[in-house]
PDB file of C-alpha atoms in Angstrom:
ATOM      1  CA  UNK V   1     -11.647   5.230 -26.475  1.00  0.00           C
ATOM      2  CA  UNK V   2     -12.867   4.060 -23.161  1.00  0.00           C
ATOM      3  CA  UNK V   3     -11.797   4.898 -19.649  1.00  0.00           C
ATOM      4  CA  UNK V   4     -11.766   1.805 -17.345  1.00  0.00           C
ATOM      5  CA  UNK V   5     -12.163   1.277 -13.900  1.00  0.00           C
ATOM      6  CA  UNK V   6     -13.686  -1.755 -11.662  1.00  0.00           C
ATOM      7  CA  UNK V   7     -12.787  -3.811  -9.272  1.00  0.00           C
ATOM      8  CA  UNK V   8      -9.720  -5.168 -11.001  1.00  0.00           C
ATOM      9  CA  UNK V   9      -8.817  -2.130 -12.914  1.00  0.00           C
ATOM     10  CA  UNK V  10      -8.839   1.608 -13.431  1.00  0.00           C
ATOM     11  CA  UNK V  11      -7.436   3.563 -16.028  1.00  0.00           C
ATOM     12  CA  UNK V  12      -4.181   5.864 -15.844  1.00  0.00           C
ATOM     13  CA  UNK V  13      -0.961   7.047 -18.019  1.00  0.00           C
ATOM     14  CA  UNK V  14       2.342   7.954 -15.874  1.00  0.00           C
ATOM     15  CA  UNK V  15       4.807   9.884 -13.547  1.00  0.00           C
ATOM     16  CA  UNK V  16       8.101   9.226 -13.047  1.00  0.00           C
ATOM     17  CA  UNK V  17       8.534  10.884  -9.564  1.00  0.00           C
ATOM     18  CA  UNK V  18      10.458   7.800  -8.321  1.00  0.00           C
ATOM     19  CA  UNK V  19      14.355   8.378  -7.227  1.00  0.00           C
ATOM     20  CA  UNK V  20      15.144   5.373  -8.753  1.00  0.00           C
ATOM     21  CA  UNK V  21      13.496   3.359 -11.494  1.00  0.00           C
ATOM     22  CA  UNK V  22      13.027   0.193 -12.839  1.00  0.00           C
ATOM     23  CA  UNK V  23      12.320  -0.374 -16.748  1.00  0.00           C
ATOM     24  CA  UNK V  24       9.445  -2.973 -17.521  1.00  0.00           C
ATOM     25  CA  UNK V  25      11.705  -6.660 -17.593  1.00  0.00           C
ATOM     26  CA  UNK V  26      14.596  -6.045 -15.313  1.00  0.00           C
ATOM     27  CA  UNK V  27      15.197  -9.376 -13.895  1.00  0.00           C
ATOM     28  CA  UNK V  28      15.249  -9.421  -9.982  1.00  0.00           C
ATOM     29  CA  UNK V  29      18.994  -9.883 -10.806  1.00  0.00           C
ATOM     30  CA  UNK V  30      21.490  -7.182  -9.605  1.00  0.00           C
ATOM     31  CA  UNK V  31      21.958  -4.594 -12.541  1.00  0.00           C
ATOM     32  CA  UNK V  32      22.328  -0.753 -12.666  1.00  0.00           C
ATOM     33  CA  UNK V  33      18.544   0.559 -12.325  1.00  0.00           C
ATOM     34  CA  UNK V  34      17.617   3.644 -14.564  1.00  0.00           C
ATOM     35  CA  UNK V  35      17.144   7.502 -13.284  1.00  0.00           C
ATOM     36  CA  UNK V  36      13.513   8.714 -14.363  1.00  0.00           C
ATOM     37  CA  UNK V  37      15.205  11.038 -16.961  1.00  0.00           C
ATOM     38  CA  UNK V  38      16.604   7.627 -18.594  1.00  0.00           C
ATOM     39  CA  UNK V  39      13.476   5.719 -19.257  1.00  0.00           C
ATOM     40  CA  UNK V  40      11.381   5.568 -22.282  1.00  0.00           C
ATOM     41  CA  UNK V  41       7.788   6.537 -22.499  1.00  0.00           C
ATOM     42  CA  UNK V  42       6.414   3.040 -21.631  1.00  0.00           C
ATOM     43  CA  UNK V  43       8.989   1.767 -19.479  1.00  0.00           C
ATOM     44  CA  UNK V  44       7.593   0.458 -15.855  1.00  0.00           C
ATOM     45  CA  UNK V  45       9.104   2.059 -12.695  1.00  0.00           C
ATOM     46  CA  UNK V  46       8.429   1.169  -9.165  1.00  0.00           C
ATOM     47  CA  UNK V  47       9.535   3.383  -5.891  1.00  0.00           C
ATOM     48  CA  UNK V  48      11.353   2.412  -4.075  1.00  0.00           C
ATOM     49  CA  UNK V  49      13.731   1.043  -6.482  1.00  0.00           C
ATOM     50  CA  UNK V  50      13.535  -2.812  -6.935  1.00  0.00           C
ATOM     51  CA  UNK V  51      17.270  -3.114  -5.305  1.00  0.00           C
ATOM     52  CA  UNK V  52      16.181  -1.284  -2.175  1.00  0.00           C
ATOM     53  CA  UNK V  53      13.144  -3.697  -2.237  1.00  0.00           C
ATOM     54  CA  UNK V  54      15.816  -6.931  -2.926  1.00  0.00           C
ATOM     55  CA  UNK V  55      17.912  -5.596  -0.026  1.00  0.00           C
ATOM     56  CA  UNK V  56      14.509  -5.098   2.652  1.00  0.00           C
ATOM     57  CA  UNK V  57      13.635  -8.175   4.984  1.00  0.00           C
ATOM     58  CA  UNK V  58      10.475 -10.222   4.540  1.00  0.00           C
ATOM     59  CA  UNK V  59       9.045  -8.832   7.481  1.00  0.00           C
ATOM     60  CA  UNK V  60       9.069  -5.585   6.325  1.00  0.00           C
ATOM     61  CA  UNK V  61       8.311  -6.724   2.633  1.00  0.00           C
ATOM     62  CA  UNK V  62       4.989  -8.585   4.303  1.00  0.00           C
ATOM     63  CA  UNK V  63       3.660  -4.867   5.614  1.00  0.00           C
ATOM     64  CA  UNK V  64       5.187  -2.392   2.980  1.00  0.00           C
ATOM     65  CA  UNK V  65       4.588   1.254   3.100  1.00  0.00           C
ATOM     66  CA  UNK V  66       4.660   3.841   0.892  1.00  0.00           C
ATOM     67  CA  UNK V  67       5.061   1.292  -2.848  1.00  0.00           C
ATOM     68  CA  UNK V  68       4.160   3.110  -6.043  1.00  0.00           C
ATOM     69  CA  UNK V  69       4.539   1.336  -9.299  1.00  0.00           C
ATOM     70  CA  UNK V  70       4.396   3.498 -12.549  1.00  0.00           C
ATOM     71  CA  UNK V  71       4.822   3.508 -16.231  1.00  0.00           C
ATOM     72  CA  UNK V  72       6.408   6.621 -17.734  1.00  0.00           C
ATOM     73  CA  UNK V  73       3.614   8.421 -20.116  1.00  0.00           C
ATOM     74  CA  UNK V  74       1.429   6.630 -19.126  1.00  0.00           C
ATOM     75  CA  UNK V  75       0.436   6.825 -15.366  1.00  0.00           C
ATOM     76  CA  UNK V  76       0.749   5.539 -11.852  1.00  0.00           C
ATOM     77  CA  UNK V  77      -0.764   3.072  -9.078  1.00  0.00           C
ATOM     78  CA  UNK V  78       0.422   4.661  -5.409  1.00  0.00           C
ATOM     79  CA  UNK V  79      -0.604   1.891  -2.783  1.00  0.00           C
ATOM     80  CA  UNK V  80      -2.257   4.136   0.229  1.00  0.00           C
ATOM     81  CA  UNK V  81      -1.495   1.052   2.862  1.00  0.00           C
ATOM     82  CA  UNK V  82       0.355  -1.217   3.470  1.00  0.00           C
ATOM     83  CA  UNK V  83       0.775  -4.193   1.130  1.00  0.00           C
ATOM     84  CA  UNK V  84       2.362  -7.603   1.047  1.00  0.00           C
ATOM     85  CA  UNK V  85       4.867  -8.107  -0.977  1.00  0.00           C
ATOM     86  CA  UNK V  86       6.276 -11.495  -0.051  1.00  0.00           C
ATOM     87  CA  UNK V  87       3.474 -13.534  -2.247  1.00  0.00           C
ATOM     88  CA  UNK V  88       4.695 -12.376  -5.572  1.00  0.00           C
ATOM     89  CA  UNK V  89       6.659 -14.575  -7.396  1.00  0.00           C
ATOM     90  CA  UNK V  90       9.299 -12.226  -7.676  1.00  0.00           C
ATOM     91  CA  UNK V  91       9.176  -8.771  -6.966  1.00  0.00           C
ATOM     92  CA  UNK V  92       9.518  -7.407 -10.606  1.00  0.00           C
ATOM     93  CA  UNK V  93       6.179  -8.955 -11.214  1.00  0.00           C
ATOM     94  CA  UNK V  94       5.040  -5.687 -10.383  1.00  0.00           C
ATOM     95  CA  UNK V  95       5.965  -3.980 -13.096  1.00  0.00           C
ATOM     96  CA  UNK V  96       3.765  -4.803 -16.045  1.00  0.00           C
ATOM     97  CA  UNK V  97       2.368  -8.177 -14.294  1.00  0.00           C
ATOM     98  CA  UNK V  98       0.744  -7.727 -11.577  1.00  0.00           C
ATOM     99  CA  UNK V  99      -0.218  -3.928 -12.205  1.00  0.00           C
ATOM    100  CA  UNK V 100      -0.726  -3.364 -15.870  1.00  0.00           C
ATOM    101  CA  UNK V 101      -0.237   0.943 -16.834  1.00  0.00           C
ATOM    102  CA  UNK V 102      -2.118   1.179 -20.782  1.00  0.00           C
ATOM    103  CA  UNK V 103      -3.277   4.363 -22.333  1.00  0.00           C
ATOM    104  CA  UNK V 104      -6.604   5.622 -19.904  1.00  0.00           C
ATOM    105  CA  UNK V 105      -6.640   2.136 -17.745  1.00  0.00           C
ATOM    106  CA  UNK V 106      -4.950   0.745 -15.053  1.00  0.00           C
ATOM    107  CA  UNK V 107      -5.389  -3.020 -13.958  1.00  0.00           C
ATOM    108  CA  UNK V 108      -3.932  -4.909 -10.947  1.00  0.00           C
ATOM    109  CA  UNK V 109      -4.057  -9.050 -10.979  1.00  0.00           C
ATOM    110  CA  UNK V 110      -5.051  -8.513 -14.561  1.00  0.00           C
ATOM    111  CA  UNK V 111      -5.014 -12.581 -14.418  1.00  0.00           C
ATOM    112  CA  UNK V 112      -7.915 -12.116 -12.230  1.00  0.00           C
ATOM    113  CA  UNK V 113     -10.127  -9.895 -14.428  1.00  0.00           C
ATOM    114  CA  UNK V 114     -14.125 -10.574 -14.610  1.00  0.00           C
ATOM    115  CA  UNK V 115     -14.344 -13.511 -11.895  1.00  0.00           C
ATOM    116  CA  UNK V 116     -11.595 -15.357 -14.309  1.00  0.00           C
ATOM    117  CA  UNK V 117      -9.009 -17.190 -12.416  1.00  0.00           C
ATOM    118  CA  UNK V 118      -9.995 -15.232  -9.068  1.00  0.00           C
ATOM    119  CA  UNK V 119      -7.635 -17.518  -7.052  1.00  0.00           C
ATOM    120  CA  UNK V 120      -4.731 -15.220  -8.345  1.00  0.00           C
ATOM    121  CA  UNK V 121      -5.833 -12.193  -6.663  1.00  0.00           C
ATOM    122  CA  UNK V 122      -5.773 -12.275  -2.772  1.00  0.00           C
ATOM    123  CA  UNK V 123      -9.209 -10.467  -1.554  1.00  0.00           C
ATOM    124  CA  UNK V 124      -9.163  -6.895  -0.134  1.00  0.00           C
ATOM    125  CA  UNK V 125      -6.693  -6.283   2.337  1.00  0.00           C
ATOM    126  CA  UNK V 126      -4.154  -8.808   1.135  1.00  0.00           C
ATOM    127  CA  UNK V 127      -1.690  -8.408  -1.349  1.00  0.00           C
ATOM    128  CA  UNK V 128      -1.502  -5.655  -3.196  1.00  0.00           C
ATOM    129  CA  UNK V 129      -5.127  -5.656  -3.411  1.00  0.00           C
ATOM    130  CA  UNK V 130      -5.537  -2.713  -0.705  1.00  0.00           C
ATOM    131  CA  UNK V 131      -6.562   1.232  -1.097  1.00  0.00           C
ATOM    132  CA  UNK V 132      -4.861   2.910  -3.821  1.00  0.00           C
ATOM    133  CA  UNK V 133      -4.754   6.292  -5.519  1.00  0.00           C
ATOM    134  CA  UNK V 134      -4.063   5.564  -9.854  1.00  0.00           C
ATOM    135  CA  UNK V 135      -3.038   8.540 -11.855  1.00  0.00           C
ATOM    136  CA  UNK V 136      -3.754   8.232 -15.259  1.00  0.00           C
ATOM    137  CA  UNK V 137      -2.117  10.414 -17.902  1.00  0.00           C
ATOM    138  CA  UNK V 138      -4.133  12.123 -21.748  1.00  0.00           C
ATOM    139  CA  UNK V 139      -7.434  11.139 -20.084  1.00  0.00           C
ATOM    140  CA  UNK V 140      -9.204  13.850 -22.286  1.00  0.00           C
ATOM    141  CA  UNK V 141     -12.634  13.535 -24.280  1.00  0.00           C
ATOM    142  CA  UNK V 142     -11.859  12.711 -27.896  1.00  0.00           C
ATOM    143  CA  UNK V 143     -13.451  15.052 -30.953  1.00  0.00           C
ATOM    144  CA  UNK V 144     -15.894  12.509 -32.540  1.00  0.00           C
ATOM    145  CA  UNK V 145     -15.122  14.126 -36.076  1.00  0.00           C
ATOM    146  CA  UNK V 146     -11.762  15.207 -35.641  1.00  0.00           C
ATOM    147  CA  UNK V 147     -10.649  11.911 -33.325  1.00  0.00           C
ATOM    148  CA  UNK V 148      -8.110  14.602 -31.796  1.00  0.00           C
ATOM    149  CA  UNK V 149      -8.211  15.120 -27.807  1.00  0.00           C
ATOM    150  CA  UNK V 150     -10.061  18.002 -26.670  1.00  0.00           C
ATOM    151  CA  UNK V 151      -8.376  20.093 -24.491  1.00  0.00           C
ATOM    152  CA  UNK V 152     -10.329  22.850 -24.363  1.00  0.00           C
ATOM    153  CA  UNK V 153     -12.638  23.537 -21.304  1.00  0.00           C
ATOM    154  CA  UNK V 154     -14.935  26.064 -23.198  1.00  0.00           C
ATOM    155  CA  UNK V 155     -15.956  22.728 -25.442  1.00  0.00           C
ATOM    156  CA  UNK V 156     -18.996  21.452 -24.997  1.00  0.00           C
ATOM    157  CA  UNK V 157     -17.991  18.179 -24.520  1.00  0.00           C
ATOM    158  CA  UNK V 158     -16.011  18.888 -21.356  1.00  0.00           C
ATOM    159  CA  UNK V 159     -18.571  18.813 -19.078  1.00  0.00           C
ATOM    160  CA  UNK V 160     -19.857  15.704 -19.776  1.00  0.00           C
ATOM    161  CA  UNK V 161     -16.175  14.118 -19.910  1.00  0.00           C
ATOM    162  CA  UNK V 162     -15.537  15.807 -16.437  1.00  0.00           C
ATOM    163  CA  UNK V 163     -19.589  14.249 -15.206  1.00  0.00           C
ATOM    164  CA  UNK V 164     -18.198  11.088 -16.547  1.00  0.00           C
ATOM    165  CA  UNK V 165     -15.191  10.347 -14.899  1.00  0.00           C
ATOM    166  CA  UNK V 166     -16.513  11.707 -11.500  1.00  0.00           C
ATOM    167  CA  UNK V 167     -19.724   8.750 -11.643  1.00  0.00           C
ATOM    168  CA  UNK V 168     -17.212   5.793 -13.031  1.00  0.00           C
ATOM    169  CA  UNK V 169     -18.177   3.042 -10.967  1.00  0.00           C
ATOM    170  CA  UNK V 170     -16.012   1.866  -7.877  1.00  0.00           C
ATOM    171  CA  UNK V 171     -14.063   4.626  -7.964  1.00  0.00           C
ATOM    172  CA  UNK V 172     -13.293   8.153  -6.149  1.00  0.00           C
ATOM    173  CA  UNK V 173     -12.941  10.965  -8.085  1.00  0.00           C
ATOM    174  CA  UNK V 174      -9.941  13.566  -6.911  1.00  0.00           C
ATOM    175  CA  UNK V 175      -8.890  15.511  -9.389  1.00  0.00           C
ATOM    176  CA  UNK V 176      -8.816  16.377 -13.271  1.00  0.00           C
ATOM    177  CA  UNK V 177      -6.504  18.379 -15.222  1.00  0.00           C
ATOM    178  CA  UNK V 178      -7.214  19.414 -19.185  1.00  0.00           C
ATOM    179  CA  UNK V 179      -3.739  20.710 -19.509  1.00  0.00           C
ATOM    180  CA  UNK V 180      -2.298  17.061 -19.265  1.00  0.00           C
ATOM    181  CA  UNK V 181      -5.314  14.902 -19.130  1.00  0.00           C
ATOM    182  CA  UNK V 182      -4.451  14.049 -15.254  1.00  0.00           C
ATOM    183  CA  UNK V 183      -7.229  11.927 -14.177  1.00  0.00           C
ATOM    184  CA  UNK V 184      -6.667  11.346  -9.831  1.00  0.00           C
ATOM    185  CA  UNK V 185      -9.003   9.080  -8.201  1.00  0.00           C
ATOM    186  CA  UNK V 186      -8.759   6.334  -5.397  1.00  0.00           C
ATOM    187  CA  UNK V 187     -10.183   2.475  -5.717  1.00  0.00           C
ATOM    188  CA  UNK V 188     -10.787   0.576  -2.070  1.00  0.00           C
ATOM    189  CA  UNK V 189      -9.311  -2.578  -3.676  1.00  0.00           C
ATOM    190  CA  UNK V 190      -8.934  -4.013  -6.762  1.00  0.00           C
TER     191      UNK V 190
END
C-alpha cells in the first residue's frame, strides 16, 4: 500500500474531535447534524459544523479561521490559515469533494490532480489551498508475507517506515505513532 503526499494530496485516516459533525452528503439544506459518537467509520465531518458555517457572513466565510474537515477512521485536514470559503459551490463540497480522506492519503481539489484541470484549484494562498496540518490514521508498514500491519517498533521494518514518511516529498514530518498508525505532518499548499 502506498502513502501519498504532493502538491495536491497527502495521505491520512481520521478524528472526530469536532463538536458537531457533518456525515459525507448532507445537503447544505437545514437538517439535524450528527454528534461524533453518531457517525460511521467513513462518514465526513467538518468543524465548525456546516450550520454554524450556513449561519456565518461572507465576509467572514472569505477569511475563515480555524476549518478542519475530517473523515471518521480515517483522518483529518486542519487548515493552519485562513481560507476562503465563499468560492465553493456550496459549502458541503468540502466534505468528500474538495478534500478527499482514503485509507493513508489525503487529497484537496482532487479535480486538479497531476496538472489535470488546474483551473479548479486556486494557487497557494487562495482557497483552501493554504498551510495545513493532515492527520492520517493505520499509517503502519505492512508485513510483506503476512500483509498484516506491523505494529511493532522492535521490527525491522520500522525504521525504514519511520525514514520514509519523514523524506515524503513536499511534506513536513511532525509526528508518528505505532500504537494507532498516527502519521502528523504539514503541506504549504496543496
Amino acid at each position: 500500500e502506498s502513502l501519498a503526499a504532493s502538491s495536491a494530496s497527502a495521505a491520512t485516516p481520521g478524528s472526530p474531535s469536532a463538536k458537531k459533525t457533518t456525515p459525507l452528503g448532507a445537503a447544505d439544506s437545514p437538517r439535524r447534524e450528527k454528534g461524533p459518537d453518531e457517525l460511521q467509520d467513513g462518514e465526513y465531518w467538518v468543524k465548525p459544523s456546516l450550520d454554524v458555517l450556513r449561519n456565518t457572513s461572507n465576509e467572514e466565510l472569505s477569511q475563515f479561521k480555524g476549518l478542519t474537515v475530517g473523515r471518521k477512521g480515517y483522518g483529518e485536514v486542519q487548515f493552519l490559515e485562513p481560507v476562503d470559503l465563499t468560492a465553493l459551490p456550496r459549502l458541503s463540497a468540502l466534505l468528500g469533494k474538495i478534500v478527499q480522506i482514503d485509507n493513508k492519503e489525503c487529497c484537496v481539489y482532487p479535480d486538479a490532480v497531476d496538472g489535470a484541470n488546474d483551473d479548479l484549484k486556486p494557487p497557494p494562498g487562495e482557497g483552501v489551498n493554504v498551510k495545513a496540518r493532515i492527520i492520517l490514521y493505520g499509517c503502519w508498514p505492512g508485513d510483506k508475507a503476512t500483509r498484516e500491519p506491523i505494529k511493532d517498533e522492535s521490527h525491522p521494518s520500522f525504521p525504514k517506515h519511520l525514514k520514509r514518511l519523514k523524506s515524503m516529498k513536499d511534506t513536513h514530518f511532525e509526528s508518528y505513532s505505532i500504537e494507532d498508525g498516527k502519521w502528523t505532518f504539514t503541506v504549504e499548499h496543496f
